[in-house]
Amino acid sequence: MRTEHDGRQHDLRHHGDAEVRDGGAALTDLAVNVRADTPPAWLREVIAGSLGGLAAYPDGRAARAAVAARHGLPAEHVLLTAGAAEAFVLLARALKARHPVVVHPQFTEPEAALRDAGHAVDRVLLRQRDGFRLDAALVPQDADLVVLGNPTNPTSVLHPASAITELARPGRTLVIDEAFMDAVPGEREALAGRTDVPGLVVLRSLTKTWGLAGLRIGYVLAAPETIAELERAQPLWPVSTPALVAAEACMSPRAVAEAAHAAHRGAADRAHLVAGLREFAPDGLYVAEPAEAPFVLIRLERAATVRRHLRDLGFAVRRGDTFPGLDEEWLRLAVRDRVTVNRFLQALDRAMTLAGR
């Protein structure tokens, strides 16, 4: 690991959806980490049923109470946001951090939001040779804002909760992005709902598991005084009525059970993908393991060329060089069902052959 103070060499605003825009709409999408075949029919019906109430201003109290109940917290510990991305902007604008640190490789929006708000951001870069694992001792002692994803996008590492809580201390805000935690069976190592960790702020998204990227809904869990600061930085009525209805529905016991089932199924599909990728090890392909999220990070020579060939063969994958700590040899692959994975592995074989010519 090392600390870096430079935001210029990576495109922090590039995200997986860029791979499937415009001419990429017809591609099989392994670039975006939204669960396939979502939102489910029952959730679409719930959202559609809310449209008759669009004349009224949104009232988030029921959704906020549902989120709080889901995590065993009082409602004043919850803030609903227009996706987790809005939460990063609120944190950057509302918190008076003197020395913010972002642990990379990870989702780049937190750093982008901090820089846009005028903060000078230091980076702690996790290394392949360490399995992209966190060592709390290497985060600067004077950092008063630390941001970390768990499980981390794009490395698919699930950091132990005990290692993360070592980062907590009085006077420091510890922001943990748990956008993919509900895709982890049993939500192992989750910190959502914890009130014993000083300065803890947990972000969750309903985009990934429920396929609501176009609706924009997420939430923040934190101490009431932090929630109040973030809420003051928020515009009025920031979350639409359909998004609030969706949030409430996704907190129901039925939805939580469905998400848990999807997490186990996704873990099996990921194991199938990883097993197939290991077959390419003699050709120089490296898989970052153990993978615990609904995506897998790989490294291979001529990855940019392989990616272009994959597009010609009908598959979109996420380039890795926009993540600090990675370069053009890295690609991120979203987990899909076994039939799709088998088709992809055949295409990957062909793409690597073409790239080697």
JSON list of C-alpha atoms in Angstrom, two decimals, residues 217-341:
[
{"chain": "A", "resi": 217, "resn": "ILE", "atom": "CA", "xyz": [-32.85, 5.29, -4.38]},
{"chain": "A", "resi": 218, "resn": "GLY", "atom": "CA", "xyz": [-30.40, 4.63, -1.57]},
{"chain": "A", "resi": 219, "resn": "TYR", "atom": "CA", "xyz": [-29.90, 5.56, 2.05]},
{"chain": "A", "resi": 220, "resn": "VAL", "atom": "CA", "xyz": [-27.43, 6.56, 4.74]},
{"chain": "A", "resi": 221, "resn": "LEU", "atom": "CA", "xyz": [-27.19, 5.09, 8.24]},
{"chain": "A", "resi": 222, "resn": "ALA", "atom": "CA", "xyz": [-25.37, 7.24, 10.79]},
{"chain": "A", "resi": 223, "resn": "ALA", "atom": "CA", "xyz": [-25.62, 9.01, 14.13]},
{"chain": "A", "resi": 224, "resn": "PRO", "atom": "CA", "xyz": [-28.54, 11.47, 14.29]},
{"chain": "A", "resi": 225, "resn": "GLU", "atom": "CA", "xyz": [-26.27, 14.53, 14.36]},
{"chain": "A", "resi": 226, "resn": "THR", "atom": "CA", "xyz": [-24.55, 13.37, 11.15]},
{"chain": "A", "resi": 227, "resn": "ILE", "atom": "CA", "xyz": [-27.90, 12.63, 9.50]},
{"chain": "A", "resi": 228, "resn": "ALA", "atom": "CA", "xyz": [-29.06, 16.15, 10.43]},
{"chain": "A", "resi": 229, "resn": "GLU", "atom": "CA", "xyz": [-25.96, 17.71, 8.83]},
{"chain": "A", "resi": 230, "resn": "LEU", "atom": "CA", "xyz": [-26.50, 15.76, 5.61]},
{"chain": "A", "resi": 231, "resn": "GLU", "atom": "CA", "xyz": [-30.20, 16.54, 5.55]},
{"chain": "A", "resi": 232, "resn": "ARG", "atom": "CA", "xyz": [-29.47, 20.27, 5.75]},
{"chain": "A", "resi": 233, "resn": "ALA", "atom": "CA", "xyz": [-27.34, 19.94, 2.60]},
{"chain": "A", "resi": 234, "resn": "GLN", "atom": "CA", "xyz": [-30.12, 18.12, 0.75]},
{"chain": "A", "resi": 235, "resn": "PRO", "atom": "CA", "xyz": [-32.67, 19.88, -1.46]},
{"chain": "A", "resi": 236, "resn": "LEU", "atom": "CA", "xyz": [-36.34, 19.66, -0.52]},
{"chain": "A", "resi": 237, "resn": "TRP", "atom": "CA", "xyz": [-38.14, 16.46, -1.57]},
{"chain": "A", "resi": 238, "resn": "PRO", "atom": "CA", "xyz": [-34.98, 14.82, -2.96]},
{"chain": "A", "resi": 239, "resn": "VAL", "atom": "CA", "xyz": [-36.51, 11.35, -3.40]},
{"chain": "A", "resi": 240, "resn": "SER", "atom": "CA", "xyz": [-39.51, 10.79, -5.66]},
{"chain": "A", "resi": 241, "resn": "THR", "atom": "CA", "xyz": [-42.72, 9.08, -4.56]},
{"chain": "A", "resi": 242, "resn": "PRO", "atom": "CA", "xyz": [-42.10, 5.98, -6.74]},
{"chain": "A", "resi": 243, "resn": "ALA", "atom": "CA", "xyz": [-38.61, 5.66, -5.26]},
{"chain": "A", "resi": 244, "resn": "LEU", "atom": "CA", "xyz": [-39.95, 5.98, -1.71]},
{"chain": "A", "resi": 245, "resn": "VAL", "atom": "CA", "xyz": [-42.59, 3.32, -2.37]},
{"chain": "A", "resi": 246, "resn": "ALA", "atom": "CA", "xyz": [-39.89, 1.05, -3.82]},
{"chain": "A", "resi": 247, "resn": "ALA", "atom": "CA", "xyz": [-37.66, 1.56, -0.80]},
{"chain": "A", "resi": 248, "resn": "GLU", "atom": "CA", "xyz": [-40.44, 0.66, 1.60]},
{"chain": "A", "resi": 249, "resn": "ALA", "atom": "CA", "xyz": [-41.31, -2.44, -0.42]},
{"chain": "A", "resi": 250, "resn": "CYS", "atom": "CA", "xyz": [-37.67, -3.60, -0.54]},
{"chain": "A", "resi": 251, "resn": "MET", "atom": "CA", "xyz": [-37.49, -3.53, 3.26]},
{"chain": "A", "resi": 252, "resn": "SER", "atom": "CA", "xyz": [-40.37, -6.00, 3.66]},
{"chain": "A", "resi": 253, "resn": "PRO", "atom": "CA", "xyz": [-39.67, -9.50, 5.02]},
{"chain": "A", "resi": 254, "resn": "ARG", "atom": "CA", "xyz": [-40.63, -10.94, 1.63]},
{"chain": "A", "resi": 255, "resn": "ALA", "atom": "CA", "xyz": [-38.12, -8.73, -0.18]},
{"chain": "A", "resi": 256, "resn": "VAL", "atom": "CA", "xyz": [-35.33, -9.36, 2.34]},
{"chain": "A", "resi": 257, "resn": "ALA", "atom": "CA", "xyz": [-35.86, -13.10, 1.95]},
{"chain": "A", "resi": 258, "resn": "GLU", "atom": "CA", "xyz": [-35.84, -12.77, -1.85]},
{"chain": "A", "resi": 259, "resn": "ALA", "atom": "CA", "xyz": [-32.61, -10.78, -1.74]},
{"chain": "A", "resi": 260, "resn": "ALA", "atom": "CA", "xyz": [-31.03, -13.42, 0.50]},
{"chain": "A", "resi": 261, "resn": "HIS", "atom": "CA", "xyz": [-32.01, -16.15, -1.96]},
{"chain": "A", "resi": 262, "resn": "ALA", "atom": "CA", "xyz": [-30.60, -14.11, -4.83]},
{"chain": "A", "resi": 263, "resn": "ALA", "atom": "CA", "xyz": [-27.33, -13.67, -2.91]},
{"chain": "A", "resi": 264, "resn": "HIS", "atom": "CA", "xyz": [-26.88, -17.45, -2.57]},
{"chain": "A", "resi": 265, "resn": "ARG", "atom": "CA", "xyz": [-27.74, -18.00, -6.23]},
{"chain": "A", "resi": 266, "resn": "GLY", "atom": "CA", "xyz": [-25.34, -15.24, -7.23]},
{"chain": "A", "resi": 267, "resn": "ALA", "atom": "CA", "xyz": [-22.55, -16.80, -5.17]},
{"chain": "A", "resi": 268, "resn": "ALA", "atom": "CA", "xyz": [-23.04, -20.08, -7.03]},
{"chain": "A", "resi": 269, "resn": "ASP", "atom": "CA", "xyz": [-23.00, -18.30, -10.39]},
{"chain": "A", "resi": 270, "resn": "ARG", "atom": "CA", "xyz": [-19.85, -16.41, -9.37]},
{"chain": "A", "resi": 271, "resn": "ALA", "atom": "CA", "xyz": [-18.12, -19.66, -8.43]},
{"chain": "A", "resi": 272, "resn": "HIS", "atom": "CA", "xyz": [-18.98, -21.00, -11.89]},
{"chain": "A", "resi": 273, "resn": "LEU", "atom": "CA", "xyz": [-17.51, -17.88, -13.53]},
{"chain": "A", "resi": 274, "resn": "VAL", "atom": "CA", "xyz": [-14.33, -18.01, -11.43]},
{"chain": "A", "resi": 275, "resn": "ALA", "atom": "CA", "xyz": [-13.84, -21.71, -12.17]},
{"chain": "A", "resi": 276, "resn": "GLY", "atom": "CA", "xyz": [-14.10, -20.99, -15.87]},
{"chain": "A", "resi": 277, "resn": "LEU", "atom": "CA", "xyz": [-11.69, -18.07, -15.66]},
{"chain": "A", "resi": 278, "resn": "ARG", "atom": "CA", "xyz": [-9.11, -20.19, -13.84]},
{"chain": "A", "resi": 279, "resn": "GLU", "atom": "CA", "xyz": [-8.87, -22.35, -16.97]},
{"chain": "A", "resi": 280, "resn": "PHE", "atom": "CA", "xyz": [-7.17, -19.39, -18.66]},
{"chain": "A", "resi": 281, "resn": "ALA", "atom": "CA", "xyz": [-4.36, -19.21, -16.08]},
{"chain": "A", "resi": 282, "resn": "PRO", "atom": "CA", "xyz": [-1.86, -20.91, -18.44]},
{"chain": "A", "resi": 283, "resn": "ASP", "atom": "CA", "xyz": [-2.56, -18.06, -20.88]},
{"chain": "A", "resi": 284, "resn": "GLY", "atom": "CA", "xyz": [-1.63, -15.48, -18.27]},
{"chain": "A", "resi": 285, "resn": "LEU", "atom": "CA", "xyz": [-5.07, -14.55, -16.91]},
{"chain": "A", "resi": 286, "resn": "TYR", "atom": "CA", "xyz": [-5.14, -13.71, -13.19]},
{"chain": "A", "resi": 287, "resn": "VAL", "atom": "CA", "xyz": [-8.33, -13.74, -11.10]},
{"chain": "A", "resi": 288, "resn": "ALA", "atom": "CA", "xyz": [-8.49, -11.61, -7.96]},
{"chain": "A", "resi": 289, "resn": "GLU", "atom": "CA", "xyz": [-9.64, -14.05, -5.28]},
{"chain": "A", "resi": 290, "resn": "PRO", "atom": "CA", "xyz": [-11.49, -14.71, -3.12]},
{"chain": "A", "resi": 291, "resn": "ALA", "atom": "CA", "xyz": [-14.27, -12.85, -4.90]},
{"chain": "A", "resi": 292, "resn": "GLU", "atom": "CA", "xyz": [-17.24, -12.11, -2.65]},
{"chain": "A", "resi": 293, "resn": "ALA", "atom": "CA", "xyz": [-19.32, -9.58, -4.64]},
{"chain": "A", "resi": 294, "resn": "PRO", "atom": "CA", "xyz": [-21.47, -9.93, -7.78]},
{"chain": "A", "resi": 295, "resn": "PHE", "atom": "CA", "xyz": [-18.47, -9.14, -9.99]},
{"chain": "A", "resi": 296, "resn": "VAL", "atom": "CA", "xyz": [-14.96, -10.45, -10.56]},
{"chain": "A", "resi": 297, "resn": "LEU", "atom": "CA", "xyz": [-11.73, -8.58, -11.28]},
{"chain": "A", "resi": 298, "resn": "ILE", "atom": "CA", "xyz": [-9.25, -10.09, -13.73]},
{"chain": "A", "resi": 299, "resn": "ARG", "atom": "CA", "xyz": [-5.87, -9.12, -15.13]},
{"chain": "A", "resi": 300, "resn": "LEU", "atom": "CA", "xyz": [-4.47, -10.14, -18.48]},
{"chain": "A", "resi": 301, "resn": "GLU", "atom": "CA", "xyz": [-2.08, -8.88, -21.11]},
{"chain": "A", "resi": 302, "resn": "ARG", "atom": "CA", "xyz": [-3.56, -6.82, -23.93]},
{"chain": "A", "resi": 303, "resn": "ALA", "atom": "CA", "xyz": [-6.77, -6.41, -21.92]},
{"chain": "A", "resi": 304, "resn": "ALA", "atom": "CA", "xyz": [-7.84, -3.35, -23.92]},
{"chain": "A", "resi": 305, "resn": "THR", "atom": "CA", "xyz": [-7.53, -5.33, -27.15]},
{"chain": "A", "resi": 306, "resn": "VAL", "atom": "CA", "xyz": [-9.37, -8.29, -25.62]},
{"chain": "A", "resi": 307, "resn": "ARG", "atom": "CA", "xyz": [-12.14, -5.94, -24.51]},
{"chain": "A", "resi": 308, "resn": "ARG", "atom": "CA", "xyz": [-12.54, -4.60, -28.05]},
{"chain": "A", "resi": 309, "resn": "HIS", "atom": "CA", "xyz": [-12.72, -8.10, -29.47]},
{"chain": "A", "resi": 310, "resn": "LEU", "atom": "CA", "xyz": [-15.30, -9.05, -26.85]},
{"chain": "A", "resi": 311, "resn": "ARG", "atom": "CA", "xyz": [-17.46, -6.15, -28.03]},
{"chain": "A", "resi": 312, "resn": "ASP", "atom": "CA", "xyz": [-17.21, -7.46, -31.58]},
{"chain": "A", "resi": 313, "resn": "LEU", "atom": "CA", "xyz": [-18.29, -10.85, -30.23]},
{"chain": "A", "resi": 314, "resn": "GLY", "atom": "CA", "xyz": [-21.31, -9.33, -28.45]},
{"chain": "A", "resi": 315, "resn": "PHE", "atom": "CA", "xyz": [-20.12, -8.76, -24.86]},
{"chain": "A", "resi": 316, "resn": "ALA", "atom": "CA", "xyz": [-19.53, -5.58, -22.86]},
{"chain": "A", "resi": 317, "resn": "VAL", "atom": "CA", "xyz": [-17.09, -5.69, -19.93]},
{"chain": "A", "resi": 318, "resn": "ARG", "atom": "CA", "xyz": [-15.82, -2.93, -17.64]},
{"chain": "A", "resi": 319, "resn": "ARG", "atom": "CA", "xyz": [-12.35, -1.49, -18.26]},
{"chain": "A", "resi": 320, "resn": "GLY", "atom": "CA", "xyz": [-10.29, -1.26, -15.09]},
{"chain": "A", "resi": 321, "resn": "ASP", "atom": "CA", "xyz": [-7.85, 1.53, -15.83]},
{"chain": "A", "resi": 322, "resn": "THR", "atom": "CA", "xyz": [-10.20, 4.26, -14.55]},
{"chain": "A", "resi": 323, "resn": "PHE", "atom": "CA", "xyz": [-9.83, 2.91, -10.99]},
{"chain": "A", "resi": 324, "resn": "PRO", "atom": "CA", "xyz": [-6.86, 4.37, -9.05]},
{"chain": "A", "resi": 325, "resn": "GLY", "atom": "CA", "xyz": [-4.48, 1.54, -8.28]},
{"chain": "A", "resi": 326, "resn": "LEU", "atom": "CA", "xyz": [-5.29, -0.37, -11.48]},
{"chain": "A", "resi": 327, "resn": "ASP", "atom": "CA", "xyz": [-4.07, -0.01, -15.06]},
{"chain": "A", "resi": 328, "resn": "GLU", "atom": "CA", "xyz": [-5.10, -0.98, -18.58]},
{"chain": "A", "resi": 329, "resn": "GLU", "atom": "CA", "xyz": [-4.47, -4.69, -17.93]},
{"chain": "A", "resi": 330, "resn": "TRP", "atom": "CA", "xyz": [-7.50, -5.03, -15.64]},
{"chain": "A", "resi": 331, "resn": "LEU", "atom": "CA", "xyz": [-11.13, -5.82, -16.49]},
{"chain": "A", "resi": 332, "resn": "ARG", "atom": "CA", "xyz": [-14.19, -6.20, -14.25]},
{"chain": "A", "resi": 333, "resn": "LEU", "atom": "CA", "xyz": [-16.83, -8.79, -15.08]},
{"chain": "A", "resi": 334, "resn": "ALA", "atom": "CA", "xyz": [-20.36, -8.78, -13.66]},
{"chain": "A", "resi": 335, "resn": "VAL", "atom": "CA", "xyz": [-21.65, -12.17, -12.57]},
{"chain": "A", "resi": 336, "resn": "ARG", "atom": "CA", "xyz": [-24.43, -13.55, -14.73]},
{"chain": "A", "resi": 337, "resn": "ASP", "atom": "CA", "xyz": [-26.32, -16.85, -14.99]},
{"chain": "A", "resi": 338, "resn": "ARG", "atom": "CA", "xyz": [-24.47, -19.98, -16.04]},
{"chain": "A", "resi": 339, "resn": "VAL", "atom": "CA", "xyz": [-25.74, -20.00, -19.61]},
{"chain": "A", "resi": 340, "resn": "THR", "atom": "CA", "xyz": [-24.55, -16.44, -20.14]},
{"chain": "A", "resi": 341, "resn": "VAL", "atom": "CA", "xyz": [-21.24, -17.18, -18.40]}
]
